[in-house]
mmCIF file of C-alpha atoms in Angstrom:
data_model
loop_
_atom_site.group_PDB
_atom_site.id
_atom_site.type_symbol
_atom_site.label_atom_id
_atom_site.label_comp_id
_atom_site.label_asym_id
_atom_site.label_seq_id
_atom_site.Cartn_x
_atom_site.Cartn_y
_atom_site.Cartn_z
ATOM 1 C CA MET A 1 -13.551 1.581 -36.213
ATOM 2 C CA PHE A 2 -11.223 -1.364 -36.803
ATOM 3 C CA ASN A 3 -8.182 0.805 -36.024
ATOM 4 C CA VAL A 4 -9.801 2.033 -32.802
ATOM 5 C CA ILE A 5 -10.422 -1.565 -31.667
ATOM 6 C CA LYS A 6 -6.880 -2.560 -32.648
ATOM 7 C CA ARG A 7 -5.343 0.307 -30.632
ATOM 8 C CA GLY A 8 -7.559 -0.587 -27.690
ATOM 9 C CA ILE A 9 -6.409 -4.211 -27.740
ATOM 10 C CA THR A 10 -2.770 -3.088 -27.930
ATOM 11 C CA LYS A 11 -3.219 -0.885 -24.845
ATOM 12 C CA VAL A 12 -4.881 -3.714 -22.911
ATOM 13 C CA LYS A 13 -1.981 -6.027 -23.776
ATOM 14 C CA GLU A 14 0.445 -3.399 -22.492
ATOM 15 C CA ASP A 15 -1.564 -3.031 -19.269
ATOM 16 C CA ILE A 16 -1.445 -6.780 -18.693
ATOM 17 C CA LYS A 17 2.266 -6.955 -19.460
ATOM 18 C CA VAL A 18 3.222 -4.127 -17.108
ATOM 19 C CA ILE A 19 1.381 -5.804 -14.212
ATOM 20 C CA TYR A 20 2.945 -9.178 -14.886
ATOM 21 C CA GLU A 21 6.446 -7.715 -15.148
ATOM 22 C CA ASN A 22 6.289 -5.356 -12.161
ATOM 23 C CA ASP A 23 4.173 -7.116 -9.538
ATOM 24 C CA PRO A 24 5.985 -10.044 -7.866
ATOM 25 C CA ALA A 25 2.607 -11.317 -6.631
ATOM 26 C CA ALA A 26 1.478 -11.976 -10.209
ATOM 27 C CA LYS A 27 2.171 -15.656 -10.840
ATOM 28 C CA ASN A 28 0.731 -16.065 -14.329
ATOM 29 C CA LEU A 29 -1.118 -14.155 -17.020
ATOM 30 C CA LEU A 30 -4.487 -15.748 -16.257
ATOM 31 C CA GLU A 31 -4.233 -14.548 -12.666
ATOM 32 C CA VAL A 32 -3.517 -11.020 -13.884
ATOM 33 C CA ILE A 33 -6.489 -11.060 -16.258
ATOM 34 C CA LEU A 34 -8.960 -12.423 -13.704
ATOM 35 C CA CYS A 35 -7.805 -11.035 -10.349
ATOM 36 C CA TYR A 36 -6.529 -7.467 -10.813
ATOM 37 C CA PRO A 37 -9.247 -4.826 -10.295
ATOM 38 C CA GLY A 38 -6.899 -2.100 -11.529
ATOM 39 C CA LEU A 39 -6.742 -3.796 -14.916
ATOM 40 C CA HIS A 40 -10.518 -4.199 -15.023
ATOM 41 C CA ALA A 41 -11.020 -0.527 -14.118
ATOM 42 C CA LEU A 42 -8.636 0.624 -16.854
ATOM 43 C CA ILE A 43 -10.298 -1.533 -19.508
ATOM 44 C CA ALA A 44 -13.736 -0.204 -18.548
ATOM 45 C CA HIS A 45 -12.392 3.354 -18.474
ATOM 46 C CA ARG A 46 -10.937 3.104 -21.969
ATOM 47 C CA LEU A 47 -14.387 2.131 -23.254
ATOM 48 C CA ALA A 48 -16.148 4.836 -21.232
ATOM 49 C CA HIS A 49 -13.638 7.473 -22.301
ATOM 50 C CA ARG A 50 -14.098 6.611 -25.973
ATOM 51 C CA LEU A 51 -17.887 6.968 -25.660
ATOM 52 C CA TYR A 52 -17.380 10.205 -23.697
ATOM 53 C CA LYS A 53 -15.287 11.632 -26.540
ATOM 54 C CA TRP A 54 -18.054 10.676 -28.962
ATOM 55 C CA HIS A 55 -20.429 12.786 -26.796
ATOM 56 C CA ILE A 56 -22.668 9.829 -26.030
ATOM 57 C CA PRO A 57 -24.770 10.838 -22.999
ATOM 58 C CA LEU A 58 -25.155 8.953 -19.704
ATOM 59 C CA ILE A 59 -23.685 5.591 -20.797
ATOM 60 C CA PRO A 60 -20.044 6.548 -19.987
ATOM 61 C CA ARG A 61 -21.061 7.596 -16.468
ATOM 62 C CA VAL A 62 -23.046 4.390 -16.013
ATOM 63 C CA ILE A 63 -19.977 2.362 -17.017
ATOM 64 C CA SER A 64 -17.876 4.374 -14.539
ATOM 65 C CA TYR A 65 -20.432 3.835 -11.768
ATOM 66 C CA ILE A 66 -20.698 0.083 -12.312
ATOM 67 C CA THR A 67 -16.897 -0.162 -12.417
ATOM 68 C CA ARG A 68 -16.674 1.643 -9.091
ATOM 69 C CA ILE A 69 -19.121 -0.815 -7.516
ATOM 70 C CA ILE A 70 -17.178 -3.829 -8.812
ATOM 71 C CA THR A 71 -13.582 -2.638 -8.339
ATOM 72 C CA GLY A 72 -13.733 0.155 -5.759
ATOM 73 C CA ILE A 73 -11.975 2.419 -8.270
ATOM 74 C CA GLU A 74 -13.733 5.554 -9.522
ATOM 75 C CA ILE A 75 -12.443 7.059 -12.772
ATOM 76 C CA HIS A 76 -14.465 9.775 -14.461
ATOM 77 C CA PRO A 77 -14.950 9.018 -18.182
ATOM 78 C CA GLY A 78 -13.417 12.388 -19.052
ATOM 79 C CA ALA A 79 -10.058 11.607 -17.441
ATOM 80 C CA ILE A 80 -7.169 11.026 -19.852
ATOM 81 C CA ILE A 81 -4.917 8.112 -18.891
ATOM 82 C CA GLY A 82 -1.725 7.271 -20.766
ATOM 83 C CA ARG A 83 -0.247 3.914 -21.649
ATOM 84 C CA ARG A 84 1.013 1.223 -19.283
ATOM 85 C CA CYS A 85 -0.648 2.711 -16.205
ATOM 86 C CA PHE A 86 -0.440 0.273 -13.275
ATOM 87 C CA ILE A 87 -3.113 0.580 -10.575
ATOM 88 C CA ASP A 88 -1.838 -1.603 -7.726
ATOM 89 C CA HIS A 89 -4.569 -2.921 -5.354
ATOM 90 C CA GLY A 90 -6.733 0.053 -6.335
ATOM 91 C CA GLU A 91 -9.362 0.182 -3.592
ATOM 92 C CA GLY A 92 -10.530 3.740 -2.930
ATOM 93 C CA ILE A 93 -8.840 5.418 -5.889
ATOM 94 C CA VAL A 94 -10.637 8.491 -7.270
ATOM 95 C CA ILE A 95 -9.611 10.153 -10.552
ATOM 96 C CA GLY A 96 -11.451 13.338 -11.504
ATOM 97 C CA GLU A 97 -12.908 14.456 -14.820
ATOM 98 C CA THR A 98 -10.130 16.753 -16.073
ATOM 99 C CA THR A 99 -7.227 14.686 -14.791
ATOM 100 C CA ILE A 100 -4.457 13.939 -17.278
ATOM 101 C CA ILE A 101 -2.108 11.038 -16.531
ATOM 102 C CA GLY A 102 1.028 10.353 -18.560
ATOM 103 C CA ASP A 103 2.634 7.044 -19.494
ATOM 104 C CA ASP A 104 4.140 4.437 -17.145
ATOM 105 C CA VAL A 105 2.460 5.803 -14.003
ATOM 106 C CA LEU A 106 2.116 3.642 -10.875
ATOM 107 C CA ILE A 107 -0.871 4.369 -8.607
ATOM 108 C CA TYR A 108 -1.386 2.695 -5.234
ATOM 109 C CA GLN A 109 -4.607 2.321 -3.263
ATOM 110 C CA GLN A 110 -6.555 5.257 -1.764
ATOM 111 C CA VAL A 111 -5.010 7.828 -4.121
ATOM 112 C CA THR A 112 -7.175 10.834 -4.998
ATOM 113 C CA LEU A 113 -6.576 13.000 -8.055
ATOM 114 C CA GLY A 114 -9.232 15.561 -7.313
ATOM 115 C CA GLY A 115 -10.357 19.164 -7.431
ATOM 116 C CA THR A 116 -10.449 21.793 -4.705
ATOM 117 C CA GLY A 117 -13.900 23.313 -5.168
ATOM 118 C CA LYS A 118 -16.612 24.091 -7.663
ATOM 119 C CA GLU A 119 -14.397 25.845 -10.204
ATOM 120 C CA SER A 120 -15.033 25.069 -13.872
ATOM 121 C CA GLY A 121 -12.618 24.141 -16.639
ATOM 122 C CA LYS A 122 -9.376 22.326 -15.893
ATOM 123 C CA ARG A 123 -9.651 21.648 -12.169
ATOM 124 C CA HIS A 124 -7.787 18.378 -11.647
ATOM 125 C CA PRO A 125 -4.065 17.582 -11.714
ATOM 126 C CA THR A 126 -1.832 16.749 -14.647
ATOM 127 C CA ILE A 127 0.502 13.847 -13.873
ATOM 128 C CA GLY A 128 3.702 13.435 -15.889
ATOM 129 C CA ASN A 129 5.369 10.270 -17.142
ATOM 130 C CA SER A 130 6.883 7.595 -14.893
ATOM 131 C CA VAL A 131 5.323 9.052 -11.736
ATOM 132 C CA ILE A 132 4.688 6.981 -8.581
ATOM 133 C CA LEU A 133 1.741 7.958 -6.370
ATOM 134 C CA GLY A 134 2.063 6.315 -2.965
ATOM 135 C CA ALA A 135 -0.823 4.814 -0.996
ATOM 136 C CA GLY A 136 -3.247 7.409 0.317
ATOM 137 C CA ALA A 137 -1.691 10.329 -1.562
ATOM 138 C CA LYS A 138 -3.996 13.236 -2.385
ATOM 139 C CA VAL A 139 -3.106 15.413 -5.372
ATOM 140 C CA LEU A 140 -5.594 18.276 -5.553
ATOM 141 C CA GLY A 141 -6.356 21.065 -7.979
ATOM 142 C CA ASN A 142 -5.136 22.116 -11.395
ATOM 143 C CA ILE A 143 -1.458 21.483 -10.676
ATOM 144 C CA ASN A 144 1.367 19.826 -12.594
ATOM 145 C CA ILE A 145 3.341 16.863 -11.300
ATOM 146 C CA GLY A 146 6.534 16.561 -13.337
ATOM 147 C CA ASP A 147 8.049 13.455 -14.888
ATOM 148 C CA TYR A 148 9.725 10.926 -12.577
ATOM 149 C CA VAL A 149 8.158 12.415 -9.441
ATOM 150 C CA ARG A 150 7.579 10.194 -6.406
ATOM 151 C CA VAL A 151 4.702 11.181 -4.102
ATOM 152 C CA GLY A 152 5.048 9.565 -0.682
ATOM 153 C CA ALA A 153 2.256 7.652 1.010
ATOM 154 C CA GLY A 154 -0.281 9.867 2.766
ATOM 155 C CA SER A 155 1.008 13.100 1.243
ATOM 156 C CA VAL A 156 -1.317 15.957 0.294
ATOM 157 C CA VAL A 157 -0.009 17.832 -2.750
ATOM 158 C CA ILE A 158 -1.570 21.199 -3.644
ATOM 159 C CA ASP A 159 1.287 22.876 -5.547
ATOM 160 C CA ASP A 160 3.264 22.095 -8.689
ATOM 161 C CA VAL A 161 6.088 19.599 -8.268
ATOM 162 C CA PRO A 162 9.179 19.775 -10.516
ATOM 163 C CA GLU A 163 10.368 16.663 -12.303
ATOM 164 C CA ASN A 164 12.790 14.218 -10.669
ATOM 165 C CA SER A 165 11.567 15.130 -7.179
ATOM 166 C CA THR A 166 10.187 13.305 -4.182
ATOM 167 C CA VAL A 167 7.356 15.042 -2.326
ATOM 168 C CA VAL A 168 6.119 14.066 1.138
ATOM 169 C CA GLY A 169 4.033 15.414 4.007
ATOM 170 C CA VAL A 170 0.889 17.444 4.659
ATOM 171 C CA PRO A 171 0.992 19.753 2.845
ATOM 172 C CA GLY A 172 3.430 18.115 0.441
ATOM 173 C CA ARG A 173 6.999 19.396 0.527
ATOM 174 C CA VAL A 174 9.640 18.620 -2.047
ATOM 175 C CA VAL A 175 12.528 16.528 -0.786
ATOM 176 C CA HIS A 176 15.424 16.813 -3.181
ATOM 177 C CA ARG A 177 16.763 13.400 -2.291
ATOM 178 C CA MET A 178 15.329 10.592 -4.429
ATOM 179 C CA VAL A 179 14.511 7.756 -2.040
ATOM 180 C CA THR A 180 14.337 4.837 -4.443
ATOM 181 C CA ASP A 181 15.886 1.415 -4.819
ATOM 182 C CA LYS A 182 18.239 0.504 -7.669
ATOM 183 C CA ASN A 183 15.265 -0.023 -9.994
ATOM 184 C CA GLY A 184 13.806 3.421 -9.304
ATOM 185 C CA VAL A 185 10.953 2.109 -7.129
ATOM 186 C CA LEU A 186 9.879 4.402 -4.297
ATOM 187 C CA MET A 187 10.910 3.074 -0.864
ATOM 188 C CA HIS A 188 7.849 4.129 1.142
ATOM 189 C CA ASN A 189 9.387 3.103 4.483
ATOM 190 C CA ARG A 190 12.510 5.233 3.984
ATOM 191 C CA ILE A 191 11.105 8.604 2.977
ATOM 192 C CA PRO A 192 12.669 11.452 4.992
ATOM 193 C CA ASP A 193 10.403 13.753 7.001
ATOM 194 C CA PRO A 194 11.065 17.360 5.882
ATOM 195 C CA ILE A 195 9.654 18.789 9.131
ATOM 196 C CA SER A 196 11.997 16.639 11.217
ATOM 197 C CA CYS A 197 14.873 17.741 8.988
ATOM 198 C CA GLU A 198 14.053 21.414 9.580
ATOM 199 C CA ILE A 199 13.742 20.857 13.343
ATOM 200 C CA SER A 200 17.115 19.111 13.355
ATOM 201 C CA LYS A 201 18.662 22.086 11.545
ATOM 202 C CA LEU A 202 17.153 24.490 14.083
ATOM 203 C CA LYS A 203 18.472 22.381 16.967
ATOM 204 C CA ALA A 204 21.934 22.431 15.448
ATOM 205 C CA GLU A 205 21.801 26.216 15.065
ATOM 206 C CA VAL A 206 20.657 26.612 18.688
ATOM 207 C CA GLU A 207 23.573 24.474 19.892
ATOM 208 C CA ILE A 208 25.995 26.636 17.911
ATOM 209 C CA LEU A 209 24.504 29.791 19.422
ATOM 210 C CA LYS A 210 24.725 28.290 22.929
ATOM 211 C CA LYS A 211 28.424 27.576 22.492
ATOM 212 C CA LYS A 212 29.089 31.091 21.176
ATOM 213 C CA THR A 213 27.166 32.595 24.092
ATOM 214 C CA ALA A 214 29.093 30.441 26.587
ATOM 215 C CA ASN A 215 32.410 31.520 25.100
ATOM 216 C CA MET A 216 31.411 35.170 25.444
#
């Protein structure tokens, strides 16, 4: 029991540190501890998840429900969340029961990691390490999001995404260009639109055909 508590404290310290180091709005540690609902939701989830693994009935769900009321973040006790997860803002986030989240993942507000129906078993996504999920992104079903993937704001992802990719759009399409700043942070206002890119290609091909037809 002592080792479990010690590991839990270590994870909480890491959660606090990652917020303080990565959010320029965080002015001091006390502000992080008192004013970040994402941190509060993660701490409550770690407790609920531990009780869930011990097969304690009802209490884990009650903890999850109360946390949702207080923070606006709903995390099922069964979800597995790795270390140093940073939930930024957090309002409206939903994380389903069989979701697996790796280490060093950044999740913005209104993200849903959900299922696609009433199927049983593994029905929620698996998120790799160092993934960024932009505001309003929906990742649905038993799919795999590879390491270092960036999911653009408002995207709906229903298929596997290979590592080191950026995915945008509805439905989500992989853009092979990594739109990040020098620190690897997703630039949400500079994500290319894959549909516009395809239309531009088609326009270029039409212009080429027009010129060939005119020359004939």
